[in-house]
Coordinates of N, CA and C in Angstrom, one line a residue:
M1286 N -18.5 5.8 -49.1 CA -17.7 6.0 -48.0 C -16.7 5.0 -47.9
A1287 N -15.4 5.6 -47.5 CA -14.3 4.6 -47.4 C -14.2 4.2 -45.9
R1288 N -13.8 3.0 -45.9 CA -13.6 2.3 -44.6 C -12.1 1.9 -44.4
I1289 N -11.7 2.1 -43.1 CA -10.2 1.7 -42.8 C -10.4 0.5 -41.8
R1290 N -9.6 -0.5 -41.9 CA -9.6 -1.4 -40.9 C -8.2 -1.3 -40.3
L1291 N -7.9 -1.3 -39.0 CA -6.6 -1.3 -38.4 C -6.3 -2.6 -37.9
D1292 N -5.2 -3.1 -38.0 CA -4.7 -4.2 -37.2 C -4.0 -3.9 -36.0
P1293 N -4.8 -4.2 -34.9 CA -4.2 -3.6 -33.5 C -2.7 -4.1 -33.3
R1294 N -2.3 -5.2 -33.6 CA -0.9 -5.6 -33.4 C 0.0 -4.7 -34.3
A1295 N -0.4 -4.5 -35.4 CA 0.5 -3.7 -36.4 C 0.5 -2.3 -35.9
V1296 N -0.6 -1.7 -35.2 CA -0.6 -0.4 -34.8 C 0.3 -0.4 -33.6
R1297 N 0.1 -1.4 -32.6 CA 1.0 -1.5 -31.5 C 2.5 -1.5 -31.8
A1298 N 2.8 -2.3 -32.7 CA 4.2 -2.5 -33.2 C 4.8 -1.1 -33.6
E1299 N 4.1 -0.5 -34.3 CA 4.6 0.9 -35.0 C 4.6 1.8 -33.9
M1300 N 3.7 1.9 -32.9 CA 3.7 2.8 -32.0 C 5.0 2.5 -30.9
N1301 N 5.2 1.1 -30.8 CA 6.4 0.8 -29.9 C 7.9 1.0 -30.7
R1302 N 7.8 0.9 -32.0 CA 9.0 1.4 -32.8 C 9.3 2.9 -32.6
F1303 N 8.1 3.7 -32.8 CA 8.3 5.2 -32.5 C 8.8 5.4 -31.1
A1304 N 8.2 4.8 -30.1 CA 8.5 5.0 -28.7 C 10.0 4.6 -28.4
R1305 N 10.3 3.5 -28.9 CA 11.8 3.0 -28.8 C 12.6 4.2 -29.1
R1306 N 12.4 4.5 -30.4 CA 13.4 5.6 -31.1 C 13.5 6.7 -30.4
D1307 N 12.2 7.3 -29.8 CA 12.0 8.5 -29.0 C 12.8 8.3 -27.6
A1308 N 12.4 7.2 -27.0 CA 13.0 6.9 -25.7 C 14.5 6.8 -25.8
E1309 N 14.9 6.2 -26.6 CA 16.4 6.1 -26.8 C 17.1 7.3 -27.1
K1310 N 16.6 8.1 -28.0 CA 17.1 9.5 -27.9 C 17.2 10.4 -26.7
V1311 N 16.2 10.3 -25.8 CA 16.1 10.9 -24.7 C 17.1 10.4 -23.6
A1312 N 17.2 9.0 -23.6 CA 18.2 8.2 -22.8 C 19.5 8.7 -23.3
D1313 N 20.0 8.8 -24.4 CA 21.2 9.4 -25.0 C 21.4 10.7 -24.4
Q1314 N 20.5 11.6 -24.4 CA 20.6 12.9 -23.9 C 20.8 12.9 -22.4
V1315 N 20.2 12.1 -21.6 CA 20.2 12.1 -20.3 C 21.6 11.6 -19.9
E1316 N 22.2 10.5 -20.7 CA 23.4 10.1 -20.4 C 24.5 11.0 -20.6
A1317 N 24.3 11.9 -21.7 CA 25.3 12.9 -21.9 C 25.4 13.9 -21.1
R1318 N 24.2 14.4 -20.7 CA 24.0 15.5 -19.9 C 24.6 15.0 -18.3
A1319 N 24.2 13.9 -17.8 CA 24.7 13.5 -16.6 C 26.2 13.6 -16.7
K1320 N 26.8 13.1 -17.7 CA 28.4 13.2 -17.7 C 28.9 14.8 -17.6
Q1321 N 28.1 15.6 -18.4 CA 28.5 17.1 -18.3 C 28.3 17.4 -16.9
L1322 N 27.2 17.3 -16.3 CA 26.9 17.7 -14.9 C 27.8 17.1 -14.0
A1323 N 28.2 15.9 -14.1 CA 29.2 15.2 -13.1 C 30.5 16.0 -13.2
G1324 N 30.9 16.4 -14.3 CA 32.1 17.1 -14.5 C 32.2 18.6 -13.8
I1325 N 30.9 19.1 -13.8 CA 30.7 20.5 -13.4 C 30.4 20.5 -11.7
L1326 N 29.7 19.6 -11.3 CA 29.2 19.6 -9.9 C 30.0 18.8 -8.9
V1327 N 30.7 17.8 -9.5 CA 31.4 16.8 -8.6 C 32.9 16.9 -8.6
N1328 N 33.5 17.0 -7.5 CA 34.9 17.2 -7.3 C 35.5 15.9 -7.9
V1329 N 36.2 15.9 -9.1 CA 36.7 14.9 -9.7 C 38.3 14.6 -9.4
R1330 N 38.5 13.4 -9.1 CA 39.9 12.9 -8.8 C 40.2 11.9 -9.8
T1331 N 39.6 11.0 -10.1 CA 39.9 10.0 -11.2 C 39.0 10.1 -12.5
G1332 N 37.9 10.5 -12.3 CA 36.9 10.6 -13.6 C 36.1 9.4 -13.7
R1333 N 36.3 8.4 -12.7 CA 35.5 7.0 -12.7 C 33.9 7.4 -12.6
Y1334 N 33.6 8.3 -11.8 CA 32.1 8.7 -11.7 C 31.6 9.2 -12.9
R1335 N 32.3 10.2 -13.4 CA 31.8 10.9 -14.7 C 31.8 10.0 -15.8
A1336 N 32.8 8.9 -15.9 CA 32.7 8.1 -17.1 C 31.8 6.8 -16.9
G1337 N 31.2 6.8 -15.6 CA 30.5 5.4 -15.3 C 29.0 5.4 -15.7
F1338 N 28.5 6.5 -16.3 CA 27.2 6.6 -16.7 C 26.9 5.7 -17.7
R1339 N 25.9 4.8 -17.7 CA 25.5 3.9 -18.8 C 24.0 3.8 -19.0
K1340 N 23.6 3.5 -20.3 CA 22.2 3.4 -20.6 C 21.9 1.8 -20.9
R1341 N 20.8 1.5 -20.5 CA 20.5 0.0 -20.5 C 19.0 0.0 -21.2
S1342 N 18.7 -0.8 -22.2 CA 17.2 -0.8 -22.7 C 16.5 -1.9 -21.9
K1343 N 15.3 -1.6 -21.7 CA 14.5 -2.6 -21.0 C 13.2 -2.6 -21.7
F1344 N 12.7 -3.8 -22.0 CA 11.3 -3.9 -22.5 C 10.3 -4.6 -21.7
S1345 N 9.1 -4.0 -21.6 CA 8.1 -4.7 -20.8 C 6.7 -4.8 -21.6
A1346 N 5.8 -5.0 -20.9 CA 4.3 -5.1 -21.5 C 3.9 -3.7 -21.7
R1347 N 4.5 -2.6 -21.1 CA 4.0 -1.3 -21.4 C 4.9 -0.6 -22.6
G1348 N 5.8 -1.4 -23.0 CA 6.6 -0.9 -24.1 C 8.0 -0.7 -23.8
P1349 N 8.7 0.1 -24.8 CA 10.1 0.1 -24.5 C 10.5 1.1 -23.5
A1350 N 11.5 0.9 -22.7 CA 12.0 1.8 -21.7 C 13.6 1.8 -21.6
Y1351 N 14.2 2.9 -21.1 CA 15.6 2.9 -21.0 C 16.0 3.2 -19.7
E1352 N 17.1 2.9 -19.0 CA 17.5 3.1 -17.8 C 18.9 3.7 -17.8
V1353 N 19.0 4.8 -17.2 CA 20.3 5.5 -17.1 C 20.8 5.3 -15.8
F1354 N 22.1 4.8 -15.7 CA 22.6 4.5 -14.1 C 24.2 4.8 -14.0
N1355 N 24.6 4.6 -12.8 CA 26.0 4.6 -12.7 C 26.4 3.6 -11.7
P1356 N 27.2 2.5 -12.3 CA 27.4 1.4 -11.3 C 28.5 1.7 -10.2
V1357 N 29.2 2.9 -10.4 CA 30.3 3.0 -9.5 C 29.8 3.1 -8.0
E1358 N 30.5 2.3 -7.2 CA 30.0 1.9 -5.9 C 29.8 3.4 -5.0
Y1359 N 30.3 4.3 -5.1 CA 30.0 5.5 -4.4 C 29.0 6.5 -5.1
A1360 N 28.5 6.0 -6.1 CA 27.5 6.9 -7.0 C 26.2 7.5 -6.2
P1361 N 25.7 6.4 -5.2 CA 24.5 6.8 -4.5 C 24.8 8.0 -3.4
Y1362 N 26.0 8.0 -2.9 CA 26.5 9.0 -1.9 C 26.5 10.4 -2.6
I1363 N 27.0 10.4 -4.0 CA 27.1 11.6 -4.8 C 25.7 12.1 -5.0
E1364 N 24.9 11.1 -5.5 CA 23.6 11.5 -5.8 C 22.7 12.0 -4.8
E1365 N 22.6 11.2 -3.7 CA 21.7 11.5 -2.6 C 22.4 12.2 -1.4
G1366 N 23.7 12.3 -1.4 CA 24.3 13.1 -0.2 C 24.7 11.9 1.1
T1367 N 25.2 12.6 1.9 CA 25.4 11.7 3.2 C 25.1 12.5 4.4
R1368 N 24.9 11.9 5.4 CA 24.7 12.5 6.7 C 26.0 12.6 7.4
P1369 N 26.3 13.5 8.5 CA 27.4 13.4 9.1 C 27.7 12.1 9.6
H1370 N 29.0 11.7 9.5 CA 29.3 10.3 10.0 C 30.8 10.2 10.4
K1371 N 31.2 9.2 11.2 CA 32.6 9.0 11.6 C 33.2 8.1 10.5
I1372 N 34.6 8.3 10.3 CA 35.3 7.6 9.5 C 36.4 7.0 10.4
R1373 N 36.5 5.5 10.5 CA 37.6 5.0 11.2 C 38.7 4.3 10.3
A1374 N 39.9 4.2 10.9 CA 40.9 3.3 10.1 C 40.4 1.9 10.3
K1375 N 40.5 1.3 9.1 CA 40.0 -0.2 8.9 C 41.1 -1.1 8.6
N1376 N 41.8 -0.8 7.7 CA 43.0 -1.5 7.3 C 44.5 -1.3 7.7
A1377 N 44.4 -0.2 8.5 CA 45.7 0.4 9.0 C 45.5 0.9 10.5
K1378 N 46.5 1.2 11.2 CA 46.3 1.8 12.5 C 45.6 3.2 12.5
Y1379 N 46.1 3.9 11.5 CA 45.7 5.3 11.5 C 45.2 5.7 10.0
L1380 N 44.5 6.7 10.0 CA 44.0 7.4 8.7 C 45.1 8.6 8.4
R1381 N 45.5 8.6 7.0 CA 46.4 9.6 6.6 C 45.8 10.5 5.6
F1382 N 45.9 11.8 5.9 CA 45.3 12.6 4.9 C 46.2 14.0 5.0
V1383 N 45.8 15.0 4.2 CA 46.6 16.2 4.0 C 45.5 17.2 4.2
V1384 N 46.0 18.3 5.1 CA 45.1 19.3 5.5 C 46.0 20.6 5.5
G1385 N 45.8 21.5 4.6 CA 46.4 22.7 4.6 C 47.9 22.6 4.3
G1386 N 48.3 21.5 3.5 CA 49.7 21.2 3.1 C 50.5 20.4 4.1
K1387 N 49.7 20.1 5.3 CA 50.4 19.3 6.3 C 49.7 17.8 6.3
V1388 N 50.6 16.9 6.5 CA 50.1 15.4 6.7 C 49.6 15.1 8.1
V1389 N 48.4 14.8 8.3 CA 47.7 14.6 9.5 C 47.4 13.0 9.5
Y1390 N 47.5 12.3 10.8 CA 47.2 11.2 11.1 C 46.2 11.0 12.2
A1391 N 45.2 10.3 12.1 CA 44.1 10.1 13.0 C 43.5 8.8 13.0
K1392 N 43.1 8.2 14.2 CA 42.4 7.0 14.2 C 40.9 7.0 13.8
E1393 N 40.3 8.2 13.8 CA 38.9 8.5 13.5 C 38.8 10.0 13.3
V1394 N 37.9 10.3 12.2 CA 37.6 11.6 11.9 C 36.1 11.7 11.8
H1395 N 35.5 12.9 12.1 CA 34.2 13.3 12.0 C 33.8 14.0 10.8
H1396 N 33.2 13.2 9.8 CA 33.0 13.8 8.5 C 31.6 14.6 8.7
P1397 N 31.6 15.8 8.0 CA 30.4 16.6 8.2 C 29.3 16.2 7.3
G1398 N 29.5 15.2 6.5 CA 28.6 14.7 5.4 C 28.7 15.6 4.2
T1399 N 27.8 15.3 3.2 CA 28.1 15.8 1.8 C 26.8 16.2 1.3
K1400 N 26.6 17.3 0.6 CA 25.4 17.7 -0.1 C 25.0 16.9 -1.2
A1401 N 23.8 16.4 -1.3 CA 23.3 15.8 -2.5 C 23.4 16.5 -3.8
Q1402 N 24.0 15.9 -5.0 CA 24.2 16.6 -6.1 C 23.0 16.4 -7.1
H1403 N 22.4 15.3 -7.0 CA 21.3 15.0 -7.9 C 21.6 15.2 -9.3
V1404 N 22.8 14.6 -9.8 CA 23.3 14.6 -11.0 C 22.3 14.1 -12.1
L1405 N 21.7 12.8 -11.8 CA 21.0 12.1 -12.7 C 19.6 12.7 -12.5
T1406 N 19.1 13.3 -11.5 CA 17.7 13.9 -11.4 C 17.8 15.1 -12.3
R1407 N 18.8 15.9 -12.2 CA 18.9 17.2 -13.1 C 19.0 16.8 -14.5
A1408 N 19.6 15.8 -14.9 CA 19.9 15.5 -16.4 C 18.5 15.0 -16.9
V1409 N 17.8 14.1 -16.1 CA 16.5 13.6 -16.6 C 15.4 14.8 -16.7
R1410 N 15.5 15.7 -15.9 CA 14.5 16.9 -16.0 C 14.9 17.6 -17.1
E1411 N 16.3 18.1 -17.5 CA 16.6 18.9 -18.4 C 16.3 18.1 -19.9
A1412 N 16.7 17.0 -20.1 CA 16.4 16.2 -21.2 C 15.0 16.1 -21.4
G1413 N 14.1 15.7 -20.4 CA 12.8 15.6 -20.6 C 12.1 16.9 -21.1
I1414 N 12.4 17.9 -20.5 CA 11.9 19.2 -20.8 C 12.2 19.6 -22.2
R1415 N 13.5 19.5 -22.4 CA 14.0 19.8 -23.8 C 13.3 19.1 -24.9
N1416 N 12.8 17.9 -24.7 CA 12.0 17.0 -25.6 C 10.6 17.2 -25.4
G1417 N 10.0 18.2 -24.7 CA 8.7 18.5 -24.7 C 7.9 17.6 -23.8
Y1418 N 8.5 16.8 -22.9 CA 7.8 16.0 -21.7 C 7.5 16.8 -20.4
R1419 N 6.4 16.5 -20.0 CA 6.2 17.1 -18.6 C 6.8 16.2 -17.7
V1420 N 7.9 16.6 -16.9 CA 8.7 15.8 -16.1 C 8.5 16.0 -14.5
Q1421 N 8.0 14.9 -13.9 CA 7.8 15.0 -12.5 C 8.7 13.9 -11.9
I1422 N 9.4 14.3 -10.9 CA 10.4 13.5 -10.2 C 9.7 13.1 -9.1
T1423 N 9.8 11.8 -8.7 CA 9.2 11.2 -7.4 C 10.1 10.3 -6.8
D1424 N 10.1 10.2 -5.4 CA 10.9 9.4 -4.7 C 10.6 8.0 -4.9

């Protein structure tokens, strides 16, 4: 009868190496899909939001992990949406904008809010399912 002795540290190291490679592949797919979805779902002016998606590796006691995020200051508003709110002139006397080809000035406007686009949530779900994971998004 043959016996096998496993070194727990070696097994853990090999599992972490595999998990790191797999996690990085999925993170790359999430980052790429988020950029695609941002181009489709979000009204693009400068492209800063779409180009802003980044991937960062994180290692913990539980093993390798990756974080995909967007550091652009208005990213949370695109991802989660906004409620109706007032916009007031801050650095000037009036707000200036164009409506129907006409220039309009106002001290305050009532913004109707924006619908959440959930760009990262969709990208995570699609990449996870594509790689055979059961994906459950929680708040």
